[in-house]
Amino acid sequence: LSLSIIIFISLLFLYLFYLSIPSLYDKGRLQKDLSAKLINEFNINFSISSEINYSILPSPYILIKNAKIFNDDVNNPKEIVQIKELKIFISQKNFFRQSDLTIKSILINDANFFIKSNDFSFLNNYISKKFSKKKINIKNSNIFYKNENDESISIFSISSLDLFFDNKKLINQLNSR
């Protein structure tokens, strides 16, 4: 009985040590790796700040403070979203190599979307493309619709919004509560 308790505690300690490996990653390289993975997997141009933290609970995730999203105009990129908290949930499969990090889903919390009429073509292009199978969850955020003089015309509140590609129905899903 005591041997099994010692083995259990040892395994638990090793597992917790394994889960803490991402806290040792080089943050500069992690910032670049995550930006590239987000563009490739979600087709979104995130600008990630250097305020990066790692947490194990409730599921391993990387917390990024003060991130931004830019439109896809290469010549004149325009900021369209300011995010106070971006949580990138990661798979536990391989923490030994930083470059092998796999994103499971992302949570955008407390964000402000600034939309003008000329941004509708960008939004329409994004929605018409196939979403990622991995879920994007947006919580506690606001959409500000602005006119040409940068004055807010309307403000919409988002308590919860999920974006993902449904494999069963083979369509993009946008669920809001």
JSON list of C-alpha atoms in Angstrom, two decimals:
[
{"chain": "A", "resi": 1, "resn": "LEU", "atom": "CA", "xyz": [0.00, 0.00, 0.00]},
{"chain": "A", "resi": 2, "resn": "SER", "atom": "CA", "xyz": [2.73, 2.49, 0.92]},
{"chain": "A", "resi": 3, "resn": "LEU", "atom": "CA", "xyz": [4.69, 1.58, -2.24]},
{"chain": "A", "resi": 4, "resn": "SER", "atom": "CA", "xyz": [1.64, 2.32, -4.41]},
{"chain": "A", "resi": 5, "resn": "ILE", "atom": "CA", "xyz": [1.17, 5.69, -2.67]},
{"chain": "A", "resi": 6, "resn": "ILE", "atom": "CA", "xyz": [4.84, 6.56, -3.29]},
{"chain": "A", "resi": 7, "resn": "ILE", "atom": "CA", "xyz": [4.54, 5.55, -6.95]},
{"chain": "A", "resi": 8, "resn": "PHE", "atom": "CA", "xyz": [1.33, 7.56, -7.33]},
{"chain": "A", "resi": 9, "resn": "ILE", "atom": "CA", "xyz": [2.87, 10.68, -5.75]},
{"chain": "A", "resi": 10, "resn": "SER", "atom": "CA", "xyz": [5.99, 10.27, -7.91]},
{"chain": "A", "resi": 11, "resn": "LEU", "atom": "CA", "xyz": [3.91, 9.98, -11.08]},
{"chain": "A", "resi": 12, "resn": "LEU", "atom": "CA", "xyz": [1.83, 12.98, -10.09]},
{"chain": "A", "resi": 13, "resn": "PHE", "atom": "CA", "xyz": [4.98, 15.01, -9.45]},
{"chain": "A", "resi": 14, "resn": "LEU", "atom": "CA", "xyz": [6.44, 13.99, -12.84]},
{"chain": "A", "resi": 15, "resn": "TYR", "atom": "CA", "xyz": [3.18, 14.90, -14.59]},
{"chain": "A", "resi": 16, "resn": "LEU", "atom": "CA", "xyz": [3.08, 18.33, -12.93]},
{"chain": "A", "resi": 17, "resn": "PHE", "atom": "CA", "xyz": [6.74, 18.86, -13.85]},
{"chain": "A", "resi": 18, "resn": "TYR", "atom": "CA", "xyz": [5.92, 17.94, -17.46]},
{"chain": "A", "resi": 19, "resn": "LEU", "atom": "CA", "xyz": [3.01, 20.42, -17.48]},
{"chain": "A", "resi": 20, "resn": "SER", "atom": "CA", "xyz": [5.32, 23.19, -16.25]},
{"chain": "A", "resi": 21, "resn": "ILE", "atom": "CA", "xyz": [7.80, 22.84, -19.16]},
{"chain": "A", "resi": 22, "resn": "PRO", "atom": "CA", "xyz": [6.18, 25.65, -21.27]},
{"chain": "A", "resi": 23, "resn": "SER", "atom": "CA", "xyz": [6.99, 28.14, -18.51]},
{"chain": "A", "resi": 24, "resn": "LEU", "atom": "CA", "xyz": [10.67, 27.62, -19.48]},
{"chain": "A", "resi": 25, "resn": "TYR", "atom": "CA", "xyz": [10.15, 28.53, -23.16]},
{"chain": "A", "resi": 26, "resn": "ASP", "atom": "CA", "xyz": [11.95, 31.49, -24.71]},
{"chain": "A", "resi": 27, "resn": "LYS", "atom": "CA", "xyz": [9.21, 34.14, -24.79]},
{"chain": "A", "resi": 28, "resn": "GLY", "atom": "CA", "xyz": [10.60, 36.00, -27.81]},
{"chain": "A", "resi": 29, "resn": "ARG", "atom": "CA", "xyz": [10.61, 32.86, -29.95]},
{"chain": "A", "resi": 30, "resn": "LEU", "atom": "CA", "xyz": [7.26, 31.77, -28.49]},
{"chain": "A", "resi": 31, "resn": "GLN", "atom": "CA", "xyz": [5.77, 35.13, -29.53]},
{"chain": "A", "resi": 32, "resn": "LYS", "atom": "CA", "xyz": [6.93, 34.55, -33.15]},
{"chain": "A", "resi": 33, "resn": "ASP", "atom": "CA", "xyz": [5.87, 30.88, -33.18]},
{"chain": "A", "resi": 34, "resn": "LEU", "atom": "CA", "xyz": [2.39, 31.65, -31.86]},
{"chain": "A", "resi": 35, "resn": "SER", "atom": "CA", "xyz": [1.88, 34.50, -34.37]},
{"chain": "A", "resi": 36, "resn": "ALA", "atom": "CA", "xyz": [2.79, 32.18, -37.24]},
{"chain": "A", "resi": 37, "resn": "LYS", "atom": "CA", "xyz": [0.58, 29.34, -35.94]},
{"chain": "A", "resi": 38, "resn": "LEU", "atom": "CA", "xyz": [-2.39, 31.70, -35.47]},
{"chain": "A", "resi": 39, "resn": "ILE", "atom": "CA", "xyz": [-2.08, 33.00, -39.04]},
{"chain": "A", "resi": 40, "resn": "ASN", "atom": "CA", "xyz": [-1.74, 29.48, -40.48]},
{"chain": "A", "resi": 41, "resn": "GLU", "atom": "CA", "xyz": [-4.52, 27.85, -38.46]},
{"chain": "A", "resi": 42, "resn": "PHE", "atom": "CA", "xyz": [-7.06, 30.66, -38.08]},
{"chain": "A", "resi": 43, "resn": "ASN", "atom": "CA", "xyz": [-6.21, 33.05, -40.98]},
{"chain": "A", "resi": 44, "resn": "ILE", "atom": "CA", "xyz": [-6.08, 35.94, -38.52]},
{"chain": "A", "resi": 45, "resn": "ASN", "atom": "CA", "xyz": [-3.24, 38.45, -38.34]},
{"chain": "A", "resi": 46, "resn": "PHE", "atom": "CA", "xyz": [-2.63, 38.70, -34.58]},
{"chain": "A", "resi": 47, "resn": "SER", "atom": "CA", "xyz": [-0.09, 41.11, -33.16]},
{"chain": "A", "resi": 48, "resn": "ILE", "atom": "CA", "xyz": [1.01, 39.51, -29.91]},
{"chain": "A", "resi": 49, "resn": "SER", "atom": "CA", "xyz": [2.53, 41.58, -27.13]},
{"chain": "A", "resi": 50, "resn": "SER", "atom": "CA", "xyz": [5.47, 40.38, -25.07]},
{"chain": "A", "resi": 51, "resn": "GLU", "atom": "CA", "xyz": [3.22, 40.08, -22.00]},
{"chain": "A", "resi": 52, "resn": "ILE", "atom": "CA", "xyz": [3.07, 36.27, -22.15]},
{"chain": "A", "resi": 53, "resn": "ASN", "atom": "CA", "xyz": [2.24, 34.01, -19.20]},
{"chain": "A", "resi": 54, "resn": "TYR", "atom": "CA", "xyz": [1.59, 30.30, -18.92]},
{"chain": "A", "resi": 55, "resn": "SER", "atom": "CA", "xyz": [-0.96, 28.54, -16.72]},
{"chain": "A", "resi": 56, "resn": "ILE", "atom": "CA", "xyz": [-1.73, 24.88, -16.14]},
{"chain": "A", "resi": 57, "resn": "LEU", "atom": "CA", "xyz": [-5.29, 25.12, -14.81]},
{"chain": "A", "resi": 58, "resn": "PRO", "atom": "CA", "xyz": [-8.06, 24.47, -15.86]},
{"chain": "A", "resi": 59, "resn": "SER", "atom": "CA", "xyz": [-6.32, 23.27, -19.03]},
{"chain": "A", "resi": 60, "resn": "PRO", "atom": "CA", "xyz": [-2.81, 24.34, -20.16]},
{"chain": "A", "resi": 61, "resn": "TYR", "atom": "CA", "xyz": [-2.99, 27.73, -21.85]},
{"chain": "A", "resi": 62, "resn": "ILE", "atom": "CA", "xyz": [-0.84, 30.69, -22.75]},
{"chain": "A", "resi": 63, "resn": "LEU", "atom": "CA", "xyz": [-2.23, 34.05, -21.67]},
{"chain": "A", "resi": 64, "resn": "ILE", "atom": "CA", "xyz": [-1.31, 37.09, -23.75]},
{"chain": "A", "resi": 65, "resn": "LYS", "atom": "CA", "xyz": [-2.25, 40.56, -22.55]},
{"chain": "A", "resi": 66, "resn": "ASN", "atom": "CA", "xyz": [-2.92, 43.43, -24.96]},
{"chain": "A", "resi": 67, "resn": "ALA", "atom": "CA", "xyz": [-2.97, 41.64, -28.30]},
{"chain": "A", "resi": 68, "resn": "LYS", "atom": "CA", "xyz": [-4.32, 43.16, -31.52]},
{"chain": "A", "resi": 69, "resn": "ILE", "atom": "CA", "xyz": [-5.82, 41.92, -34.76]},
{"chain": "A", "resi": 70, "resn": "PHE", "atom": "CA", "xyz": [-5.05, 43.64, -38.07]},
{"chain": "A", "resi": 71, "resn": "ASN", "atom": "CA", "xyz": [-6.85, 43.32, -41.38]},
{"chain": "A", "resi": 72, "resn": "ASP", "atom": "CA", "xyz": [-5.18, 41.44, -44.25]},
{"chain": "A", "resi": 73, "resn": "ASP", "atom": "CA", "xyz": [-4.09, 44.53, -46.22]},
{"chain": "A", "resi": 74, "resn": "VAL", "atom": "CA", "xyz": [-0.35, 43.97, -46.69]},
{"chain": "A", "resi": 75, "resn": "ASN", "atom": "CA", "xyz": [0.38, 47.54, -47.87]},
{"chain": "A", "resi": 76, "resn": "ASN", "atom": "CA", "xyz": [-1.67, 49.35, -45.25]},
{"chain": "A", "resi": 77, "resn": "PRO", "atom": "CA", "xyz": [-2.55, 47.09, -42.29]},
{"chain": "A", "resi": 78, "resn": "LYS", "atom": "CA", "xyz": [-5.25, 48.54, -40.06]},
{"chain": "A", "resi": 79, "resn": "GLU", "atom": "CA", "xyz": [-5.95, 47.60, -36.46]},
{"chain": "A", "resi": 80, "resn": "ILE", "atom": "CA", "xyz": [-9.51, 46.35, -36.17]},
{"chain": "A", "resi": 81, "resn": "VAL", "atom": "CA", "xyz": [-9.50, 44.61, -32.75]},
{"chain": "A", "resi": 82, "resn": "GLN", "atom": "CA", "xyz": [-7.90, 45.42, -29.40]},
{"chain": "A", "resi": 83, "resn": "ILE", "atom": "CA", "xyz": [-7.81, 42.40, -27.07]},
{"chain": "A", "resi": 84, "resn": "LYS", "atom": "CA", "xyz": [-7.11, 42.71, -23.36]},
{"chain": "A", "resi": 85, "resn": "GLU", "atom": "CA", "xyz": [-6.80, 38.92, -22.81]},
{"chain": "A", "resi": 86, "resn": "LEU", "atom": "CA", "xyz": [-6.01, 36.30, -25.43]},
{"chain": "A", "resi": 87, "resn": "LYS", "atom": "CA", "xyz": [-5.90, 32.73, -24.10]},
{"chain": "A", "resi": 88, "resn": "ILE", "atom": "CA", "xyz": [-4.36, 30.14, -26.38]},
{"chain": "A", "resi": 89, "resn": "PHE", "atom": "CA", "xyz": [-5.24, 26.65, -25.14]},
{"chain": "A", "resi": 90, "resn": "ILE", "atom": "CA", "xyz": [-2.54, 24.15, -26.04]},
{"chain": "A", "resi": 91, "resn": "SER", "atom": "CA", "xyz": [-2.40, 20.39, -26.37]},
{"chain": "A", "resi": 92, "resn": "GLN", "atom": "CA", "xyz": [-0.45, 18.43, -23.74]},
{"chain": "A", "resi": 93, "resn": "LYS", "atom": "CA", "xyz": [0.96, 16.00, -26.31]},
{"chain": "A", "resi": 94, "resn": "ASN", "atom": "CA", "xyz": [4.47, 17.40, -26.73]},
{"chain": "A", "resi": 95, "resn": "PHE", "atom": "CA", "xyz": [5.88, 20.11, -24.47]},
{"chain": "A", "resi": 96, "resn": "PHE", "atom": "CA", "xyz": [9.51, 19.07, -24.97]},
{"chain": "A", "resi": 97, "resn": "ARG", "atom": "CA", "xyz": [9.97, 21.04, -28.21]},
{"chain": "A", "resi": 98, "resn": "GLN", "atom": "CA", "xyz": [8.63, 24.59, -28.29]},
{"chain": "A", "resi": 99, "resn": "SER", "atom": "CA", "xyz": [8.14, 24.48, -32.07]},
{"chain": "A", "resi": 100, "resn": "ASP", "atom": "CA", "xyz": [5.85, 21.42, -31.77]},
{"chain": "A", "resi": 101, "resn": "LEU", "atom": "CA", "xyz": [3.30, 23.28, -29.65]},
{"chain": "A", "resi": 102, "resn": "THR", "atom": "CA", "xyz": [-0.25, 22.53, -30.87]},
{"chain": "A", "resi": 103, "resn": "ILE", "atom": "CA", "xyz": [-3.12, 25.00, -30.45]},
{"chain": "A", "resi": 104, "resn": "LYS", "atom": "CA", "xyz": [-6.45, 23.45, -29.38]},
{"chain": "A", "resi": 105, "resn": "SER", "atom": "CA", "xyz": [-8.59, 26.60, -29.25]},
{"chain": "A", "resi": 106, "resn": "ILE", "atom": "CA", "xyz": [-8.42, 30.31, -28.50]},
{"chain": "A", "resi": 107, "resn": "LEU", "atom": "CA", "xyz": [-10.41, 32.55, -26.21]},
{"chain": "A", "resi": 108, "resn": "ILE", "atom": "CA", "xyz": [-10.65, 36.27, -26.87]},
{"chain": "A", "resi": 109, "resn": "ASN", "atom": "CA", "xyz": [-11.78, 37.99, -23.69]},
{"chain": "A", "resi": 110, "resn": "ASP", "atom": "CA", "xyz": [-12.58, 41.67, -23.15]},
{"chain": "A", "resi": 111, "resn": "ALA", "atom": "CA", "xyz": [-11.98, 42.87, -26.70]},
{"chain": "A", "resi": 112, "resn": "ASN", "atom": "CA", "xyz": [-13.08, 45.91, -28.66]},
{"chain": "A", "resi": 113, "resn": "PHE", "atom": "CA", "xyz": [-13.82, 45.48, -32.38]},
{"chain": "A", "resi": 114, "resn": "PHE", "atom": "CA", "xyz": [-13.67, 48.71, -34.41]},
{"chain": "A", "resi": 115, "resn": "ILE", "atom": "CA", "xyz": [-15.57, 48.27, -37.67]},
{"chain": "A", "resi": 116, "resn": "LYS", "atom": "CA", "xyz": [-16.04, 50.81, -40.44]},
{"chain": "A", "resi": 117, "resn": "SER", "atom": "CA", "xyz": [-17.95, 50.37, -43.68]},
{"chain": "A", "resi": 118, "resn": "ASN", "atom": "CA", "xyz": [-14.71, 49.77, -45.64]},
{"chain": "A", "resi": 119, "resn": "ASP", "atom": "CA", "xyz": [-13.91, 46.81, -43.30]},
{"chain": "A", "resi": 120, "resn": "PHE", "atom": "CA", "xyz": [-16.91, 44.82, -44.52]},
{"chain": "A", "resi": 121, "resn": "SER", "atom": "CA", "xyz": [-14.97, 43.43, -47.48]},
{"chain": "A", "resi": 122, "resn": "PHE", "atom": "CA", "xyz": [-12.33, 42.07, -45.07]},
{"chain": "A", "resi": 123, "resn": "LEU", "atom": "CA", "xyz": [-15.02, 40.56, -42.82]},
{"chain": "A", "resi": 124, "resn": "ASN", "atom": "CA", "xyz": [-16.90, 39.10, -45.80]},
{"chain": "A", "resi": 125, "resn": "ASN", "atom": "CA", "xyz": [-13.69, 37.52, -47.12]},
{"chain": "A", "resi": 126, "resn": "TYR", "atom": "CA", "xyz": [-12.93, 36.03, -43.71]},
{"chain": "A", "resi": 127, "resn": "ILE", "atom": "CA", "xyz": [-16.43, 34.61, -43.24]},
{"chain": "A", "resi": 128, "resn": "SER", "atom": "CA", "xyz": [-16.56, 33.19, -46.77]},
{"chain": "A", "resi": 129, "resn": "LYS", "atom": "CA", "xyz": [-13.35, 31.17, -46.18]},
{"chain": "A", "resi": 130, "resn": "LYS", "atom": "CA", "xyz": [-13.42, 27.89, -44.32]},
{"chain": "A", "resi": 131, "resn": "PHE", "atom": "CA", "xyz": [-12.99, 28.47, -40.56]},
{"chain": "A", "resi": 132, "resn": "SER", "atom": "CA", "xyz": [-10.56, 26.43, -38.54]},
{"chain": "A", "resi": 133, "resn": "LYS", "atom": "CA", "xyz": [-11.86, 23.23, -36.95]},
{"chain": "A", "resi": 134, "resn": "LYS", "atom": "CA", "xyz": [-10.46, 24.65, -33.74]},
{"chain": "A", "resi": 135, "resn": "LYS", "atom": "CA", "xyz": [-12.86, 26.92, -31.91]},
{"chain": "A", "resi": 136, "resn": "ILE", "atom": "CA", "xyz": [-12.49, 30.67, -31.47]},
{"chain": "A", "resi": 137, "resn": "ASN", "atom": "CA", "xyz": [-14.48, 31.84, -28.46]},
{"chain": "A", "resi": 138, "resn": "ILE", "atom": "CA", "xyz": [-15.13, 35.56, -27.95]},
{"chain": "A", "resi": 139, "resn": "LYS", "atom": "CA", "xyz": [-16.39, 36.68, -24.52]},
{"chain": "A", "resi": 140, "resn": "ASN", "atom": "CA", "xyz": [-17.28, 39.96, -22.83]},
{"chain": "A", "resi": 141, "resn": "SER", "atom": "CA", "xyz": [-16.48, 42.08, -25.85]},
{"chain": "A", "resi": 142, "resn": "ASN", "atom": "CA", "xyz": [-17.89, 45.00, -27.80]},
{"chain": "A", "resi": 143, "resn": "ILE", "atom": "CA", "xyz": [-18.28, 45.87, -31.47]},
{"chain": "A", "resi": 144, "resn": "PHE", "atom": "CA", "xyz": [-18.06, 49.56, -32.29]},
{"chain": "A", "resi": 145, "resn": "TYR", "atom": "CA", "xyz": [-19.43, 50.46, -35.70]},
{"chain": "A", "resi": 146, "resn": "LYS", "atom": "CA", "xyz": [-17.85, 53.78, -36.73]},
{"chain": "A", "resi": 147, "resn": "ASN", "atom": "CA", "xyz": [-18.43, 56.25, -39.54]},
{"chain": "A", "resi": 148, "resn": "GLU", "atom": "CA", "xyz": [-15.79, 57.86, -41.78]},
{"chain": "A", "resi": 149, "resn": "ASN", "atom": "CA", "xyz": [-15.10, 60.54, -39.11]},
{"chain": "A", "resi": 150, "resn": "ASP", "atom": "CA", "xyz": [-14.25, 57.80, -36.58]},
{"chain": "A", "resi": 151, "resn": "GLU", "atom": "CA", "xyz": [-17.39, 58.51, -34.55]},
{"chain": "A", "resi": 152, "resn": "SER", "atom": "CA", "xyz": [-19.23, 55.55, -33.04]},
{"chain": "A", "resi": 153, "resn": "ILE", "atom": "CA", "xyz": [-22.61, 54.99, -34.66]},
{"chain": "A", "resi": 154, "resn": "SER", "atom": "CA", "xyz": [-23.55, 51.75, -32.86]},
{"chain": "A", "resi": 155, "resn": "ILE", "atom": "CA", "xyz": [-22.21, 49.61, -30.09]},
{"chain": "A", "resi": 156, "resn": "PHE", "atom": "CA", "xyz": [-22.99, 45.91, -29.84]},
{"chain": "A", "resi": 157, "resn": "SER", "atom": "CA", "xyz": [-22.16, 43.83, -26.81]},
{"chain": "A", "resi": 158, "resn": "ILE", "atom": "CA", "xyz": [-20.97, 40.21, -27.12]},
{"chain": "A", "resi": 159, "resn": "SER", "atom": "CA", "xyz": [-21.33, 38.01, -24.07]},
{"chain": "A", "resi": 160, "resn": "SER", "atom": "CA", "xyz": [-20.28, 34.81, -25.86]},
{"chain": "A", "resi": 161, "resn": "LEU", "atom": "CA", "xyz": [-19.61, 34.01, -29.52]},
{"chain": "A", "resi": 162, "resn": "ASP", "atom": "CA", "xyz": [-18.09, 30.82, -30.98]},
{"chain": "A", "resi": 163, "resn": "LEU", "atom": "CA", "xyz": [-16.57, 30.51, -34.46]},
{"chain": "A", "resi": 164, "resn": "PHE", "atom": "CA", "xyz": [-15.58, 27.12, -35.91]},
{"chain": "A", "resi": 165, "resn": "PHE", "atom": "CA", "xyz": [-15.98, 24.81, -38.88]},
{"chain": "A", "resi": 166, "resn": "ASP", "atom": "CA", "xyz": [-18.54, 22.03, -38.32]},
{"chain": "A", "resi": 167, "resn": "ASN", "atom": "CA", "xyz": [-17.21, 18.81, -39.87]},
{"chain": "A", "resi": 168, "resn": "LYS", "atom": "CA", "xyz": [-20.59, 17.07, -39.75]},
{"chain": "A", "resi": 169, "resn": "LYS", "atom": "CA", "xyz": [-22.51, 19.79, -41.56]},
{"chain": "A", "resi": 170, "resn": "LEU", "atom": "CA", "xyz": [-19.46, 20.98, -43.56]},
{"chain": "A", "resi": 171, "resn": "ILE", "atom": "CA", "xyz": [-20.25, 24.63, -42.90]},
{"chain": "A", "resi": 172, "resn": "ASN", "atom": "CA", "xyz": [-18.86, 27.51, -40.89]},
{"chain": "A", "resi": 173, "resn": "GLN", "atom": "CA", "xyz": [-20.64, 27.89, -37.56]},
{"chain": "A", "resi": 174, "resn": "LEU", "atom": "CA", "xyz": [-21.13, 31.11, -35.67]},
{"chain": "A", "resi": 175, "resn": "ASN", "atom": "CA", "xyz": [-22.95, 30.55, -32.36]},
{"chain": "A", "resi": 176, "resn": "SER", "atom": "CA", "xyz": [-23.86, 33.43, -30.10]},
{"chain": "A", "resi": 177, "resn": "ARG", "atom": "CA", "xyz": [-25.43, 33.60, -26.69]}
]
